[in-house]
Structure formats: C-alpha cells, structure tokens
Amino acid sequence: MNLFLENIEKVAKAIKPIAKAKKVIVFSHYDADGIASAAIFAKMLLRLGSNFQIKILNQLTKKTASQLNFSNRLLVFLDFGSGQLDSLAHLLDNNIVLIIDHHKPKNLSHLNLFHLNPHLFNAEEASSSVYTYYFAKYLDVKNVDLAYLALVGYFGDNIFLTTQEKILEKVLNECVELKQIEVKKGLKIFGRFSKPLYKALAQSYECFIPGITGSEEASVQFLSEIGIPLKKRENFVRLADLSEEEEKILASEIIKLRINEDRPEDIFGNIYLIKKAPEELKDIRELATLLNALGRKQYYDIAIKLAWLDSKVLNKAMQIYSEYKKELSSYIDFALKNVKHMENVYVIDAQDKIPHYAIGIITSILSKTNYSDKPVIGLANYDEETVKVSIRFSGNLDVIKVLKPIAESMDGEAGGHSNAAGAFIPLEKKTNFIKTINKAIGDANGKGSQEQKMVHSGFRPSLPQ
Ligand code: C5P
C-alpha cells in the first residue's frame, strides 16, 4: 500500500472516536467532486451515529475561512481547505481539523490538524472523492458500498486531472469486484440513457465532432447517411438503444470526422455504469454532471440524496437540471457574442450577465470549441467588490502558475490546477488584471502583448437541451 493510503488509514482510525464524541461540521465544495465527497462522509457519519452538519460552499475563500468561529468541534474540509490553511489556523487551538483535499496545499503543522493531501506525500493526484472514500473505508469497512461515489467525483473533476492515475485503477477494480460498476466499451457521449441520440451528438462538447457538435440538423442528416434510424417504434433512439454493431459503426464514422483532431479515437472508450442506479443515473459521468448542476443551483440536500441513488429525488433533480441547461444556453449565447480576442488570451468579461457559479463552466465549454488555441479567461461579478475569474487551457502552459502570482499581487486569491484554475480579485483591479495576464501569458509563450482587433470566429454551438 502506498504511503499516502497508509496515512489515510492511520488518520481514519484516529478520527473515528473523535467523530463519535464531538459535534462534527463538514464543509465541502459545491462541484461534483465536493458533493460526492460530502455524500460519502455524511453516510459514514450516519453509520457512526455522529452528531453532524453538512455545509456546502461555492468556495472556501480566505474571507469565509477567516470568519469561521467554532470551538470544541471536529471540523472537516473536503475538496478545499489545503490552499486556505493559513486562513483556518485560528481554528486549530480549540478544534480538531481534518482536511481531505487535492488542490495545491499550504504547509502548516499543528497537533490538532490532520491534513490529507496527495501533494504532501508526493503521491499522484486524484479527486477528493477518491481519498474520502478510502478514509471512510478505513474507518469502517462497511462503507465500501460507497466506492462508486469515489468514481463519480473523479469523473466530475476529470477535466482537472490529466493522467490515468494508478489509484483510479485501484478504486475501479474494487468497484468491479464489489459488483457496483460495470465497465463497457462505447462512445463517450453524454446522454446515453437520457437524450435522443441526435441531440446527444449535437451537444457533444466533451468530445468535439466537427460538423456535428453545435447542429441538430447536421446530426440528423449524419445519422441518416450512416443508416442509423432516428426513431424506433415511435420513440427517438438513444445511444443506449443501439445494438453493439450499430454503436461500432457510429463510432468509426465519428472517428473519421474527427481525423484532424488531436486524438480522434478518444471518443470511444470505457463507459462506467452503476449497476444498482436507476437508468437516468447509471452512467457515472451523467450522475457527476447532475451533481454539479444541483450543487451550483444550491440544491445541496437533493444532490446528496441523488449521490446516494435515492430515486425519490430523481424527478425534482431532472427538472432542476433541465432549467439549469436552459440557463447555460443563454450564457453561452452571451459569451459567444462577447468574447474578446486579445493577443494571447480570449476574454469573456460577463459582469452580471453570467452568474459566478456558471462562469467556470462557460469558460470550459468555450475552451473546448473554437477557442482552444489560447487560454480562455472568464470573469463574472462575485459580490459588490469582488470578481470571480476562471481560466482554462489544455495547451502547453501551467495556468495556475501564471494566475496565482498576478491575483495575489492584486490582493486577490487563486487556486486550481495546471489546465483549470480560478481566482477572486477586487473589482477595481479588473482592467489591470486582464492587461497583466494577457502580457504574462505572452511572456510565458515568448511573445509580447498587444491587443488585437476583435474578430468573431463565426462558429456557433447550440447548447444542451
Ligand atoms: O472556479 P473554477 O471552476 O474556475 O475553478 C477551477 C479549479 O480551481 C477548481 O478545482 C477550483 O476548486 C479551483 N479553485 C481554487 N481556488 C479558487 C478558485 C478555484 O482552488 N480561489
């Protein structure tokens, strides 16, 4: 067993009696990884008979962290906390603090601090849900039934993780052995069970299909040309309704269209299905997407119950999801009309036209379509004095290394990963921030900076229905 897992086990054993004896407050992040981690931890505490509360936050900012005021508690931070450790230091004398996180950590030691972060142990980085799962399992082996949630959080955070980690293989093997997950080969297209195939193809932003992504008409025509029916017995065909043979034909035709992409065959691969889940929640990636939407719309209790596969909340969850997608569609419209082409970056300065909880997703979507050649930076109002910043880039540049010093030099804060990071900066520094980061990225690429004339690329994707 690796050193990090050994430490998780030791800490779980040490925390177990404390979690029974003290009131526990669990803080977690509102994205899929945070919700999956909170769902694992909450179920573990329920089984332990703990007295606990769950608080989901859109981000643990320095300000929120420094204002926390507790004593004689077990305070747990999931999927954040490592980067804000200096702002949590005031809690350490009078509480026990446990952090399970995978973001770049600050280093601090204290007798009352249990800090589980792979970067501190030189271990490979996976999602917080993976480590939270091992924590729960080592605390009590009956929590192995939550293994699928480790994967849900992992796939929810997939864009931030770059490699196929060994620990992922380990958790996946456990899920298969425990008969929780079935692994199949198939098209990695969102909506296998939940959307008509023609819509799923038109909305395939994760794996771009040239000529199809963004156009339902093109998608319908493509299916007819390759002989895949639009409807079977009056119902629109879903990916789940295709025979193995039909799915293979579809995959090879899509790979042909993607021939000029970096990895055209990436669209075909492993599909992970949760055996005991209702159809709508079977595909791990879809459950992760739902959790993300529910978290961002602040339906935290529904999100946690959905993570536990409680079908009683399914209808409500689907309804919230469908409204959320409509919202996203209008934000995409705004972003495409207002994207500013600078020499080294694309900028969407949304102000209050895109809410802060959606700016990261919109920035991600743009960076996967026609705006993948330079980093995309999204900015949205956070509160009256603060702007939320998101940056995405899959090329050869560590965006957090560029973003963090700039945000901090402007009295802001930043965190994240090499291909996806976020920050909060004071509103009055926004113009200067955009100029500075454009220049810094140019310098990192060995170019200067000069704003170019704005040109719109003309590509216009339609969004998820
Ligand atoms: O908010 P956004 O989606 O742009 O964040 C991208 C990544 O950066 C996420 O993993 C998020 O948790 C992280 N982040 C952070 N600290 C911040 C803002 C974002 O660790 N202040």
GROMACS .gro file of C-alpha atoms and ligand atoms in nm, residues 29-31 58-61 79-80 83-84 102-104 157 160 296 356 359-361 363-364 388-392 400 413-417 420-424, ligand 1:
model
   60
   29HIS     CA    1  -1.723   2.222  -0.229
   30TYR     CA    2  -2.034   2.262  -0.449
   31ASP     CA    3  -1.900   2.078  -0.754
   58ASN     CA    4  -1.921   2.760  -0.360
   59GLN     CA    5  -1.563   2.822  -0.249
   60LEU     CA    6  -1.379   2.846   0.078
   61THR     CA    7  -1.246   3.197   0.027
   79ASP     CA    8  -1.221   1.930  -0.164
   80PHE     CA    9  -1.089   2.261  -0.031
   83GLY     CA   10  -0.494   2.614  -0.012
   84GLN     CA   11  -0.669   2.819   0.260
  102HIS     CA   12  -0.625   1.753  -0.373
  103HIS     CA   13  -0.560   2.121  -0.453
  104LYS     CA   14  -0.210   2.262  -0.408
  157ASP     CA   15  -1.329   1.653  -1.186
  160PHE     CA   16  -0.873   1.899  -1.396
  296ARG     CA   17  -2.427   2.509  -0.840
  356HIS     CA   18  -2.026   3.346  -1.084
  359ILE     CA   19  -1.861   3.128  -1.542
  360GLY     CA   20  -1.623   2.832  -1.494
  361ILE     CA   21  -1.846   2.601  -1.697
  363THR     CA   22  -1.521   2.918  -1.988
  364SER     CA   23  -1.464   2.540  -2.011
  388LYS     CA   24  -1.470   3.568  -0.996
  389VAL     CA   25  -1.214   3.460  -1.254
  390SER     CA   26  -1.191   3.125  -1.432
  391ILE     CA   27  -0.915   3.022  -1.670
  392ARG     CA   28  -0.899   2.714  -1.891
  400ILE     CA   29  -0.225   2.835  -1.219
  413GLU     CA   30  -0.653   3.478  -0.422
  414ALA     CA   31  -0.628   3.188  -0.665
  415GLY     CA   32  -0.616   2.813  -0.673
  416GLY     CA   33  -0.663   2.517  -0.901
  417HIS     CA   34  -0.477   2.305  -1.149
  420ALA     CA   35  -0.811   2.483  -1.500
  421ALA     CA   36  -0.787   2.742  -1.228
  422GLY     CA   37  -0.994   3.009  -1.060
  423ALA     CA   38  -0.941   3.329  -0.867
  424PHE     CA   39  -1.112   3.611  -0.684
  466C5P     O1   40  -1.398   2.814  -1.018
  466C5P     P1   41  -1.337   2.737  -1.131
  466C5P     O2   42  -1.424   2.630  -1.185
  466C5P     O3   43  -1.282   2.824  -1.238
  466C5P     O4   44  -1.211   2.666  -1.063
  466C5P     C1   45  -1.124   2.578  -1.130
  466C5P     C2   46  -1.048   2.494  -1.027
  466C5P     O5   47  -0.975   2.581  -0.941
  466C5P     C3   48  -1.141   2.414  -0.931
  466C5P     O6   49  -1.076   2.292  -0.900
  466C5P     C4   50  -1.148   2.502  -0.807
  466C5P     O7   51  -1.172   2.428  -0.691
  466C5P     C5   52  -1.011   2.563  -0.804
  466C5P     N1   53  -1.010   2.695  -0.735
  466C5P     C6   54  -0.937   2.709  -0.617
  466C5P     N2   55  -0.933   2.830  -0.551
  466C5P     C7   56  -1.002   2.937  -0.601
  466C5P     C8   57  -1.078   2.923  -0.720
  466C5P     C9   58  -1.079   2.800  -0.785
  466C5P     O8   59  -0.874   2.612  -0.571
  466C5P     N3   60  -0.995   3.053  -0.536
   0.00000   0.00000   0.00000
